[in-house]
XYZ file of C-alpha atoms in Angstrom:
682
model
C 1.504 64.917 -10.321
C 2.258 61.202 -10.813
C -0.574 58.811 -10.006
C 0.278 57.047 -6.711
C 1.113 53.343 -6.896
C -1.495 50.949 -5.462
C -0.361 49.647 -2.066
C -0.096 46.060 -3.408
C 2.626 47.244 -5.811
C 4.822 48.874 -3.137
C 7.889 47.106 -1.708
C 9.740 48.556 1.302
C 12.985 46.610 1.502
C 16.352 46.859 3.209
C 19.710 45.522 2.139
C 21.479 43.914 5.100
C 24.865 42.180 5.384
C 28.354 42.018 6.862
C 30.732 44.856 6.008
C 32.189 44.383 2.490
C 29.663 41.751 1.291
C 28.651 44.106 -1.534
C 25.444 45.779 -0.281
C 26.114 49.174 -1.829
C 27.441 47.657 -5.083
C 24.203 45.639 -5.448
C 22.117 48.762 -4.742
C 24.025 50.744 -7.400
C 23.239 48.017 -9.993
C 19.583 47.998 -8.964
C 19.397 51.781 -9.498
C 21.107 51.475 -12.898
C 18.923 48.660 -14.279
C 15.703 50.257 -13.016
C 16.647 53.488 -14.814
C 16.973 55.440 -11.578
C 20.593 56.391 -12.294
C 22.344 56.542 -15.662
C 25.842 55.704 -14.459
C 26.944 53.029 -12.048
C 28.770 54.445 -9.048
C 31.525 52.276 -7.642
C 32.295 52.103 -3.930
C 36.051 51.789 -4.562
C 36.007 54.980 -6.666
C 34.049 56.843 -3.967
C 31.233 57.473 -6.466
C 28.407 55.304 -5.148
C 25.068 57.181 -5.170
C 23.999 55.709 -1.825
C 27.342 56.428 -0.105
C 27.082 60.192 -0.482
C 28.769 61.308 2.766
C 32.466 62.250 2.321
C 33.462 59.796 5.078
C 31.644 56.992 3.290
C 33.340 57.801 -0.005
C 36.809 57.929 1.569
C 36.476 54.726 3.582
C 34.423 52.735 1.074
C 31.884 51.775 3.744
C 28.265 52.681 4.432
C 27.775 54.729 7.608
C 24.264 56.094 7.369
C 21.285 54.240 5.934
C 20.226 55.930 2.684
C 16.701 55.710 1.245
C 15.862 55.618 -2.441
C 12.924 54.762 -4.701
C 12.964 52.921 -8.024
C 10.496 51.079 -10.284
C 10.596 47.553 -11.691
C 7.827 45.577 -13.405
C 5.131 48.153 -12.491
C 6.099 47.998 -8.803
C 7.537 50.845 -6.702
C 10.524 49.699 -4.624
C 11.774 51.751 -1.672
C 15.275 50.585 -0.756
C 17.255 51.305 2.393
C 20.984 50.486 2.059
C 22.117 49.853 5.637
C 25.636 49.899 7.164
C 27.465 46.624 7.861
C 29.866 47.923 10.529
C 28.902 47.013 14.091
C 29.393 50.612 15.350
C 26.346 51.629 13.271
C 23.978 48.860 14.385
C 21.344 51.467 15.317
C 21.066 52.399 11.621
C 20.168 48.781 10.798
C 17.855 48.456 13.798
C 15.780 51.528 12.978
C 15.638 50.639 9.279
C 14.412 47.083 9.940
C 11.763 48.530 12.247
C 10.007 50.187 9.293
C 10.718 47.714 6.472
C 8.428 44.996 5.153
C 11.155 42.817 3.614
C 14.950 42.463 3.417
C 17.676 41.143 1.130
C 20.528 39.434 2.949
C 23.717 39.638 0.897
C 26.468 37.082 1.481
C 29.978 36.957 0.071
C 30.479 33.559 -1.643
C 34.055 33.474 -0.312
C 33.503 34.625 3.312
C 30.067 32.964 3.665
C 27.938 33.913 6.660
C 30.157 36.340 8.574
C 29.576 37.515 12.189
C 27.877 40.816 11.366
C 25.623 39.049 8.802
C 24.449 36.907 11.687
C 23.770 39.960 13.876
C 21.686 41.783 11.251
C 19.864 38.594 10.204
C 18.768 38.011 13.802
C 17.775 41.690 14.083
C 15.508 41.106 11.068
C 14.117 37.956 12.735
C 13.337 40.045 15.841
C 11.041 42.254 13.745
C 9.638 39.244 11.776
C 10.922 40.643 8.475
C 10.628 38.204 5.499
C 13.912 37.829 3.610
C 15.421 36.751 0.325
C 19.163 36.109 -0.054
C 21.740 36.987 -2.712
C 25.055 35.116 -2.758
C 27.455 37.675 -4.245
C 31.066 37.616 -5.538
C 30.781 34.253 -7.342
C 33.517 35.481 -9.684
C 36.083 35.573 -6.853
C 38.736 32.904 -6.247
C 37.504 30.528 -3.543
C 33.795 31.283 -4.157
C 31.609 28.470 -2.807
C 27.899 28.908 -3.558
C 26.613 25.679 -1.987
C 28.957 26.074 0.999
C 27.488 29.536 1.689
C 23.928 28.150 1.431
C 24.843 25.417 3.934
C 26.233 28.084 6.298
C 22.874 29.893 6.077
C 21.261 26.712 7.399
C 23.859 26.116 10.106
C 24.526 29.635 11.387
C 21.254 31.453 10.736
C 18.759 28.621 11.189
C 17.338 29.705 7.807
C 15.530 27.465 5.319
C 17.146 28.488 1.993
C 15.294 27.767 -1.267
C 17.596 27.765 -4.306
C 15.988 29.776 -7.124
C 19.160 29.637 -9.253
C 22.450 27.776 -9.514
C 25.579 29.384 -11.014
C 26.880 28.664 -14.536
C 30.673 28.505 -14.232
C 32.645 29.471 -11.167
C 35.330 31.968 -10.153
C 36.778 33.536 -13.345
C 34.474 31.547 -15.622
C 31.237 32.573 -13.814
C 28.966 33.957 -16.546
C 25.344 33.355 -15.658
C 22.751 31.257 -13.828
C 20.295 28.435 -14.367
C 16.841 29.772 -13.484
C 15.176 26.846 -11.677
C 11.738 28.468 -11.659
C 11.442 28.862 -15.446
C 14.059 26.166 -16.249
C 16.100 28.504 -18.470
C 19.757 29.508 -18.707
C 20.522 33.230 -18.267
C 23.891 34.528 -19.545
C 24.955 38.189 -19.145
C 26.774 39.996 -21.947
C 29.987 41.682 -20.780
C 29.902 44.667 -23.111
C 26.509 45.967 -21.978
C 27.332 46.514 -18.269
C 24.960 43.643 -17.554
C 21.932 45.444 -19.005
C 21.547 42.814 -21.764
C 21.317 39.105 -21.052
C 20.446 36.069 -23.143
C 17.758 33.629 -21.994
C 18.031 30.190 -23.602
C 17.211 26.544 -22.977
C 19.373 24.739 -20.461
C 22.286 23.004 -22.263
C 22.204 19.187 -22.310
C 25.344 18.816 -20.178
C 23.687 20.784 -17.338
C 20.171 19.395 -17.733
C 20.549 16.623 -15.157
C 21.883 19.021 -12.485
C 19.088 21.525 -13.209
C 16.400 18.790 -12.985
C 17.810 17.623 -9.640
C 17.730 21.128 -8.105
C 14.313 21.910 -9.635
C 12.930 18.807 -7.921
C 14.446 19.924 -4.602
C 12.814 23.351 -5.066
C 9.342 21.856 -5.683
C 9.814 19.406 -2.807
C 10.702 22.245 -0.385
C 7.702 24.342 -1.446
C 5.367 21.320 -1.286
C 6.077 21.029 2.460
C 4.147 24.277 2.993
C 1.460 23.933 0.271
C -1.001 21.029 -0.037
C -1.951 21.845 -3.648
C 1.702 21.660 -4.739
C 2.230 18.515 -2.638
C -0.636 16.776 -4.525
C 0.765 17.830 -7.904
C 4.283 16.772 -6.858
C 3.143 13.298 -5.703
C 1.105 12.832 -8.869
C 4.025 14.004 -11.084
C 1.628 16.571 -12.599
C 3.095 19.661 -14.357
C 3.168 22.811 -12.254
C 2.422 26.279 -13.645
C 5.156 28.829 -12.817
C 2.481 31.254 -11.499
C 1.296 28.623 -8.984
C 4.844 28.060 -7.761
C 5.537 31.807 -7.510
C 2.417 32.434 -5.464
C 3.214 29.513 -3.159
C 6.863 30.610 -2.649
C 5.628 34.143 -1.937
C 3.265 32.845 0.753
C 6.009 30.732 2.400
C 8.524 33.629 2.255
C 6.090 36.085 3.858
C 5.288 33.431 6.475
C 9.057 33.286 7.312
C 9.174 29.602 6.311
C 11.480 29.883 3.280
C 14.288 32.177 2.106
C 14.560 32.261 -1.726
C 18.259 32.362 -2.706
C 19.614 34.143 -5.803
C 23.228 34.402 -6.903
C 25.556 36.560 -8.972
C 28.545 38.881 -9.063
C 27.395 42.483 -8.618
C 30.749 44.058 -9.485
C 30.703 42.171 -12.809
C 27.046 43.223 -13.311
C 25.651 39.688 -13.223
C 22.590 38.372 -11.436
C 20.765 41.597 -10.523
C 17.678 41.447 -12.778
C 16.438 38.073 -11.413
C 17.001 39.478 -7.898
C 14.739 42.426 -8.797
C 12.116 39.945 -10.045
C 12.476 38.135 -6.701
C 11.859 41.390 -4.767
C 8.599 41.974 -6.672
C 7.497 38.315 -6.728
C 8.346 37.148 -3.205
C 8.754 40.053 -0.759
C 5.634 41.494 0.897
C 3.749 44.657 0.077
C 2.599 46.765 3.069
C -0.761 45.009 2.680
C 0.848 41.610 3.362
C 2.320 42.799 6.663
C 0.110 42.511 9.766
C -1.620 45.756 10.876
C 0.694 47.906 12.978
C -0.001 47.816 16.745
C 0.275 50.595 19.270
C -1.040 51.875 22.600
C -3.977 54.245 22.916
C -2.560 57.001 25.224
C -6.035 57.695 26.687
C -7.030 54.130 27.611
C -3.622 52.389 27.772
C -5.050 49.564 25.639
C -3.429 48.061 22.526
C -5.054 48.921 19.219
C -4.316 48.184 15.568
C -4.104 50.373 12.515
C -4.723 48.729 9.104
C -2.468 49.529 6.098
C -5.141 51.488 4.229
C -5.376 54.983 2.714
C -8.855 55.341 4.233
C -7.780 54.686 7.825
C -6.684 57.581 10.099
C -3.050 58.617 9.766
C -0.391 56.605 11.661
C 3.302 57.178 10.864
C 6.650 56.549 12.554
C 9.700 58.833 12.500
C 12.619 56.390 12.174
C 15.528 58.704 11.400
C 16.417 62.390 11.733
C 19.067 64.298 9.779
C 20.236 67.890 10.025
C 20.886 69.461 6.633
C 21.705 73.098 5.982
C 20.356 73.958 9.421
C 17.024 72.277 8.717
C 15.690 69.101 10.270
C 14.808 66.349 7.803
C 12.793 63.472 9.287
C 12.471 60.096 7.559
C 8.957 58.754 8.100
C 7.170 55.476 7.321
C 3.432 55.919 6.709
C 1.584 52.876 8.067
C -2.026 54.060 7.648
C -3.920 56.929 6.090
C -2.754 59.837 3.937
C -0.575 62.836 4.670
C -0.709 66.153 2.798
C 1.813 68.988 2.836
C 0.429 71.612 5.255
C -1.389 69.048 7.453
C -1.408 69.354 11.221
C -0.625 66.091 13.036
C -0.036 65.175 16.651
C 2.902 63.484 18.409
C 1.028 61.784 21.285
C 4.155 60.643 23.189
C 5.285 64.260 23.607
C 1.761 65.708 23.457
C 2.808 68.193 20.752
C 1.183 69.334 17.537
C 3.350 69.318 14.413
C 2.846 71.006 11.054
C 4.027 69.256 7.879
C 5.839 71.951 5.863
C 7.079 69.756 2.997
C 6.952 66.118 1.917
C 9.907 64.781 -0.087
C 10.400 61.639 -2.165
C 13.958 60.535 -1.346
C 16.797 59.382 -3.577
C 19.913 59.123 -1.343
C 20.759 62.819 -0.697
C 18.628 64.116 -3.595
C 14.902 64.656 -3.267
C 11.728 65.700 -5.024
C 8.818 67.634 -3.507
C 5.454 65.880 -3.486
C 2.103 67.101 -2.156
C 0.668 63.886 -0.772
C 1.818 60.515 0.529
C -0.254 57.410 1.238
C -0.098 54.297 3.416
C 2.894 52.062 2.776
C 5.324 54.783 1.672
C 8.625 56.005 3.116
C 9.299 59.740 2.674
C 11.259 62.666 4.064
C 9.393 65.402 5.956
C 10.498 68.946 6.759
C 8.758 70.962 9.451
C 8.781 68.632 12.476
C 10.099 70.498 15.520
C 9.591 68.311 18.615
C 9.554 64.810 17.048
C 12.648 62.601 17.009
C 13.653 59.005 16.246
C 10.976 56.523 17.341
C 8.146 59.064 17.714
C 4.679 58.387 16.320
C 2.765 60.939 14.228
C -0.976 60.476 13.983
C -4.353 62.009 13.305
C -5.374 64.223 16.284
C -8.731 62.371 16.442
C -7.059 58.930 16.584
C -4.070 59.020 18.992
C -1.853 55.924 19.026
C 1.744 55.419 20.211
C 3.739 52.806 18.279
C 6.504 50.848 19.987
C 9.587 53.131 20.059
C 12.937 52.184 18.519
C 15.427 50.722 21.001
C 18.616 52.772 21.328
C 21.833 51.207 22.535
C 23.823 52.619 25.442
C 27.164 54.154 24.360
C 30.259 52.396 25.719
C 33.178 54.639 24.747
C 33.902 58.354 25.298
C 36.367 61.016 24.219
C 36.846 64.563 25.429
C 36.608 67.261 22.749
C 37.548 70.914 23.085
C 37.365 73.774 20.583
C 40.672 74.881 19.079
C 39.733 78.568 19.078
C 37.401 80.805 21.042
C 35.306 81.228 17.881
C 34.682 77.470 17.741
C 33.290 77.413 21.307
C 29.761 78.521 20.382
C 29.704 76.479 17.187
C 30.689 73.262 18.956
C 27.673 73.302 21.282
C 25.197 73.844 18.445
C 26.925 71.311 16.182
C 26.997 68.586 18.849
C 23.324 69.202 19.654
C 22.468 68.629 15.975
C 24.503 65.402 15.813
C 22.864 64.205 19.037
C 19.396 64.842 17.585
C 20.337 62.657 14.577
C 21.904 59.710 16.371
C 20.237 58.038 19.400
C 23.470 56.177 20.267
C 25.508 59.412 20.516
C 25.542 61.384 23.802
C 27.052 64.715 24.790
C 27.831 65.667 28.394
C 29.514 68.722 29.886
C 31.795 67.874 32.814
C 31.557 70.716 35.371
C 34.659 69.579 37.274
C 37.079 69.565 34.346
C 35.231 71.982 32.049
C 35.464 69.376 29.260
C 32.834 68.342 26.759
C 32.596 64.532 26.712
C 31.098 62.744 23.692
C 30.115 59.068 23.900
C 29.317 56.495 21.215
C 29.314 52.852 20.153
C 32.973 52.442 19.195
C 36.191 54.114 18.090
C 35.086 54.346 14.428
C 31.706 55.810 15.426
C 33.358 58.669 17.380
C 36.046 59.218 14.746
C 33.382 59.740 12.075
C 31.350 62.086 14.278
C 34.469 64.199 14.947
C 35.157 64.275 11.183
C 31.606 65.464 10.593
C 32.131 68.273 13.129
C 35.075 69.473 11.052
C 33.586 68.906 7.605
C 29.907 69.760 7.889
C 29.963 72.251 10.738
C 33.444 73.750 10.120
C 34.277 73.351 13.810
C 37.916 72.618 14.645
C 38.362 70.463 17.760
C 41.114 68.763 19.736
C 40.239 65.189 20.666
C 41.411 63.296 23.750
C 42.176 59.582 24.013
C 39.178 57.201 23.937
C 37.911 56.378 27.435
C 35.612 53.600 28.540
C 32.145 54.635 29.780
C 32.032 53.108 33.264
C 28.930 52.989 35.455
C 28.574 52.695 39.233
C 26.205 50.725 41.439
C 25.925 49.621 45.085
C 26.704 46.284 46.687
C 24.301 46.309 49.630
C 21.234 48.032 51.054
C 21.906 51.237 52.991
C 19.831 53.840 54.817
C 20.799 57.522 54.949
C 19.322 60.801 56.231
C 20.147 64.398 55.481
C 18.880 67.796 56.608
C 19.109 71.032 54.661
C 18.452 74.158 56.739
C 19.689 77.474 55.443
C 18.718 81.030 54.738
C 18.891 81.732 51.001
C 18.120 85.221 49.698
C 16.509 86.219 52.965
C 14.187 83.186 53.008
C 14.528 80.324 55.490
C 14.536 76.843 53.857
C 14.119 73.538 55.652
C 13.962 69.932 54.443
C 14.833 66.596 56.009
C 14.582 63.190 54.283
C 15.485 59.568 55.033
C 16.006 57.175 52.150
C 16.796 53.505 51.673
C 19.015 52.520 48.717
C 18.992 48.884 47.495
C 20.782 47.175 44.577
C 18.567 45.989 41.697
C 19.233 43.261 39.110
C 21.737 44.241 36.427
C 20.103 46.154 33.584
C 16.893 46.995 35.508
C 17.724 50.718 35.819
C 17.010 53.154 38.677
C 13.631 53.368 40.389
C 12.100 55.741 42.926
C 9.481 54.490 45.430
C 7.525 56.736 47.820
C 6.614 54.745 50.948
C 5.666 57.521 53.395
C 2.140 58.566 54.296
C 0.555 61.771 53.012
C 0.161 63.048 56.598
C 3.913 63.265 57.242
C 4.711 65.246 54.065
C 2.452 67.190 51.644
C 2.304 65.553 48.190
C 3.812 68.575 46.377
C 7.229 67.893 47.988
C 7.521 64.315 46.620
C 8.471 65.309 43.007
C 11.373 67.593 44.175
C 12.688 64.723 46.350
C 12.500 62.334 43.371
C 14.205 64.938 41.170
C 17.011 65.418 43.728
C 17.587 61.662 43.962
C 17.549 61.091 40.199
C 19.931 64.024 39.596
C 22.341 62.704 42.236
C 22.426 59.347 40.385
C 24.015 61.079 37.388
C 27.326 61.193 39.261
C 28.441 58.479 41.705
C 30.831 58.584 44.660
C 33.574 56.268 43.296
C 34.783 58.207 40.255
C 31.774 60.345 39.364
C 30.268 57.953 36.776
C 26.464 57.537 36.418
C 24.874 55.234 39.023
C 22.617 52.450 37.699
C 20.360 49.642 38.981
C 19.490 51.223 42.344
C 16.093 51.379 44.042
C 15.586 54.596 46.046
C 12.834 54.331 48.656
C 11.690 57.426 50.544
C 11.126 56.086 54.086
C 10.884 59.268 56.143
C 10.649 63.069 56.002
C 10.299 65.929 58.480
C 8.040 68.863 57.594
C 8.007 72.402 59.064
C 4.998 74.333 57.898
C 6.480 77.784 57.518
C 10.028 76.830 56.455
C 9.829 73.691 54.266
C 10.464 74.327 50.574
C 10.936 72.375 47.342
C 14.549 73.563 47.090
C 15.359 72.281 50.601
C 13.892 68.808 49.948
C 15.663 68.515 46.595
C 19.052 69.365 48.152
C 18.431 67.150 51.220
C 17.521 64.195 48.949
C 20.705 64.690 46.964
C 22.830 64.843 50.153
C 21.152 61.703 51.574
C 21.715 59.901 48.300
C 25.478 60.608 48.341
C 25.718 59.294 51.911
C 23.680 56.191 50.966
C 25.962 55.462 48.010
C 28.980 55.594 50.341
C 27.335 53.300 52.902
C 26.093 50.930 50.182
C 29.697 50.185 49.193
C 29.572 51.594 45.646
C 31.726 49.929 43.009
C 32.486 50.384 39.290
C 30.851 48.511 36.408
C 32.587 48.272 33.046
C 31.253 47.448 29.569
C 32.035 43.908 28.459
C 32.160 43.210 24.711
C 31.146 40.074 22.812
C 34.110 39.425 20.507
C 34.254 37.037 17.529
C 37.731 36.267 16.162
C 38.368 34.353 12.944
C 41.898 32.882 12.777
C 43.822 30.074 11.050
C 44.167 27.080 13.385
C 47.966 27.462 13.642
C 47.537 30.757 15.556
C 44.704 29.689 17.863
C 46.857 29.029 20.946
C 48.484 32.450 20.813
C 45.176 34.285 20.225
C 43.403 32.449 23.087
C 46.368 33.158 25.389
C 46.153 36.848 24.518
C 42.376 36.958 25.200
C 42.946 35.330 28.623
C 45.701 37.863 29.380
C 43.187 40.654 28.620
C 40.820 39.280 31.283
C 38.534 37.729 28.652
C 36.520 34.508 28.838
C 36.412 32.065 25.914
C 32.751 31.170 25.339
C 32.815 29.251 22.070
C 35.164 27.530 19.575
C 33.851 26.497 16.151
C 35.605 25.351 12.966
C 34.766 27.585 9.974
C 36.191 25.907 6.872
C 39.963 26.132 7.256
C 39.634 28.779 9.965
C 38.568 28.694 13.602
C 35.931 30.999 15.099
C 36.683 32.020 18.690
C 33.787 33.565 20.633
C 34.754 35.449 23.810
C 33.660 38.184 26.198
C 36.339 40.767 27.031
C 36.260 44.061 29.013
C 36.250 46.967 26.533
C 39.074 48.693 28.474
C 41.398 45.853 27.419
C 40.416 45.897 23.724
C 41.958 49.219 22.616
C 44.483 48.611 19.855
C 43.443 44.958 19.558
C 43.352 44.994 15.738
C 47.119 45.720 15.636
C 47.861 42.995 18.225
C 45.763 40.453 16.317
C 47.394 41.296 12.988
C 50.899 40.821 14.380
C 49.935 37.581 16.210
C 48.395 36.026 13.061
C 50.665 37.441 10.309
C 47.774 39.641 9.191
C 45.387 36.701 8.676
C 43.128 37.131 11.723
C 39.970 39.287 11.713
C 37.567 40.183 14.514
C 34.284 41.940 15.212
C 32.920 43.031 18.566
C 29.752 44.525 19.978
C 28.515 45.532 23.420
C 27.316 42.590 25.517
C 26.666 43.735 29.109
C 28.009 45.660 32.111
C 29.899 43.730 34.799
C 32.016 44.498 37.877
C 35.276 46.195 36.841
C 38.209 43.883 37.588
C 40.938 46.504 37.129
C 39.170 49.808 37.834
C 40.929 53.029 36.806
C 42.495 54.901 39.692
């Protein structure tokens, strides 16, 4: 068995960016130059190692975050290639939750695009140190310094130029390395594996000196030793600079910026050096914090092999009928065959196998230590966001936030034989994806699936057909509405009936009140123990909560309501749990009617990039769709329009935008909030 890498030599990094910035292409080059793969897969050929799902290969986009391991300069690098499309934001969110560092990739032509901003701020939320790679410098219209300026303006980042390009557009051939003050030129014939390092040519010396001085000046702001040397004009050792840049990067003060053209195989090796030199090891990250389930107090777990085991399940996949869980080990060691505990669900789990991951290929290993990311087979009860720990040291880490789905479609099996398969297949997909929900509608007999967007649902339906061989008919996309109440209302209900020869009695009075948007439903028991025995309170709560799953307007889930139990009548010989549950449900329906229930609809935050000539028409169209313009910003020769628009009015918007802008407008949108439906469906 291979000797495990010391924790200081491990790098857990993610690659984050807007769709089409070149994340997967960069990852493929990294795997090739580190010797992990012997042939470069291209996204446009559908052969990228990391895009192994058929849907990814066909569409040329990343859908699921893939994990791989490679080695560079005696360091072990675990890379997660994350999706750029907004429908798969959960994949980025759960990856960033377990990473120590990230590489933000920016297209030198498009600059900082809307989804780059979203994922960058997600990384900020988890305090993830970052380095940046400005890609596609060989493209017409590439603007390296313009992109760096956009990083300052749009991301609030503090970029530190480690390189400047040699040549631009078609003539881009290499970089000036400002750290070592050398010129690096890549040889075309060697697929970028061979490059020449030479002194900086005289005609570029002045530019290189100017940018080198800016680099030292920026670092000196965060390091007194370098400030003294800088003011005294003393020479600076490269090692001193590297260690100082590393400290400032890990402290989220600087973002080292590299550049290149991944498709032309240029610029990747210095980026790999940057990963090892500047991004943190698990030891550099603060100890992970969690709650002790016994005391409710916060406690920390250090990133050490000798500490008790603490690990987080951040992703689940179903493969060949088996459940594969991706796990980040924060503390301790884990051996195949170990018994661990999931304290949130109070379940014991047995580790059947531990796997080192390389996209969809894997290798069995017997042991894993703190700082590593691995696949585990054998977990039964644990899902995304669950903590695994040593039974003697229970701790619950902060779970991973899941987003509420905003769009639904009805699916039905094409044949009777598909009926059984569809239920099992949907259950497996639901276990994998926290933003995907399945609901069976008793009234219509339909199965309703809900997700984050049209593309999200389309891909899940494709997976049903491809992976699970289940043929389904799919209805039109429908918006996921919610319901809530406008005012406080009191309601009573009595259930008195003979069921199966037994007399049942229950009577409850409840008060329903609206809560602030986004606060969720809450049950409050405000009656004394004398009026109703304590064992009947849980059935009442259950009846109320179940009744909130379907409102009185159009049967959508009810949200943001406080349900207070204000009265109950008890008959000693006849009262039963069933009677109180049914009475609570009946009272709840009456209260929703009296409280003047109304519909809420999902409102999307939309960003539209259009040439100025088409702005008037695009803004007019957004207003006609019931949208509100929130922001207008110039972006080079284009204009960025920020707006909020009801999702129900955004179906087919891409076609409308293309025809209004002669194909030159683009847009992205993500869920913003729920608000009162202006044009509710009848």
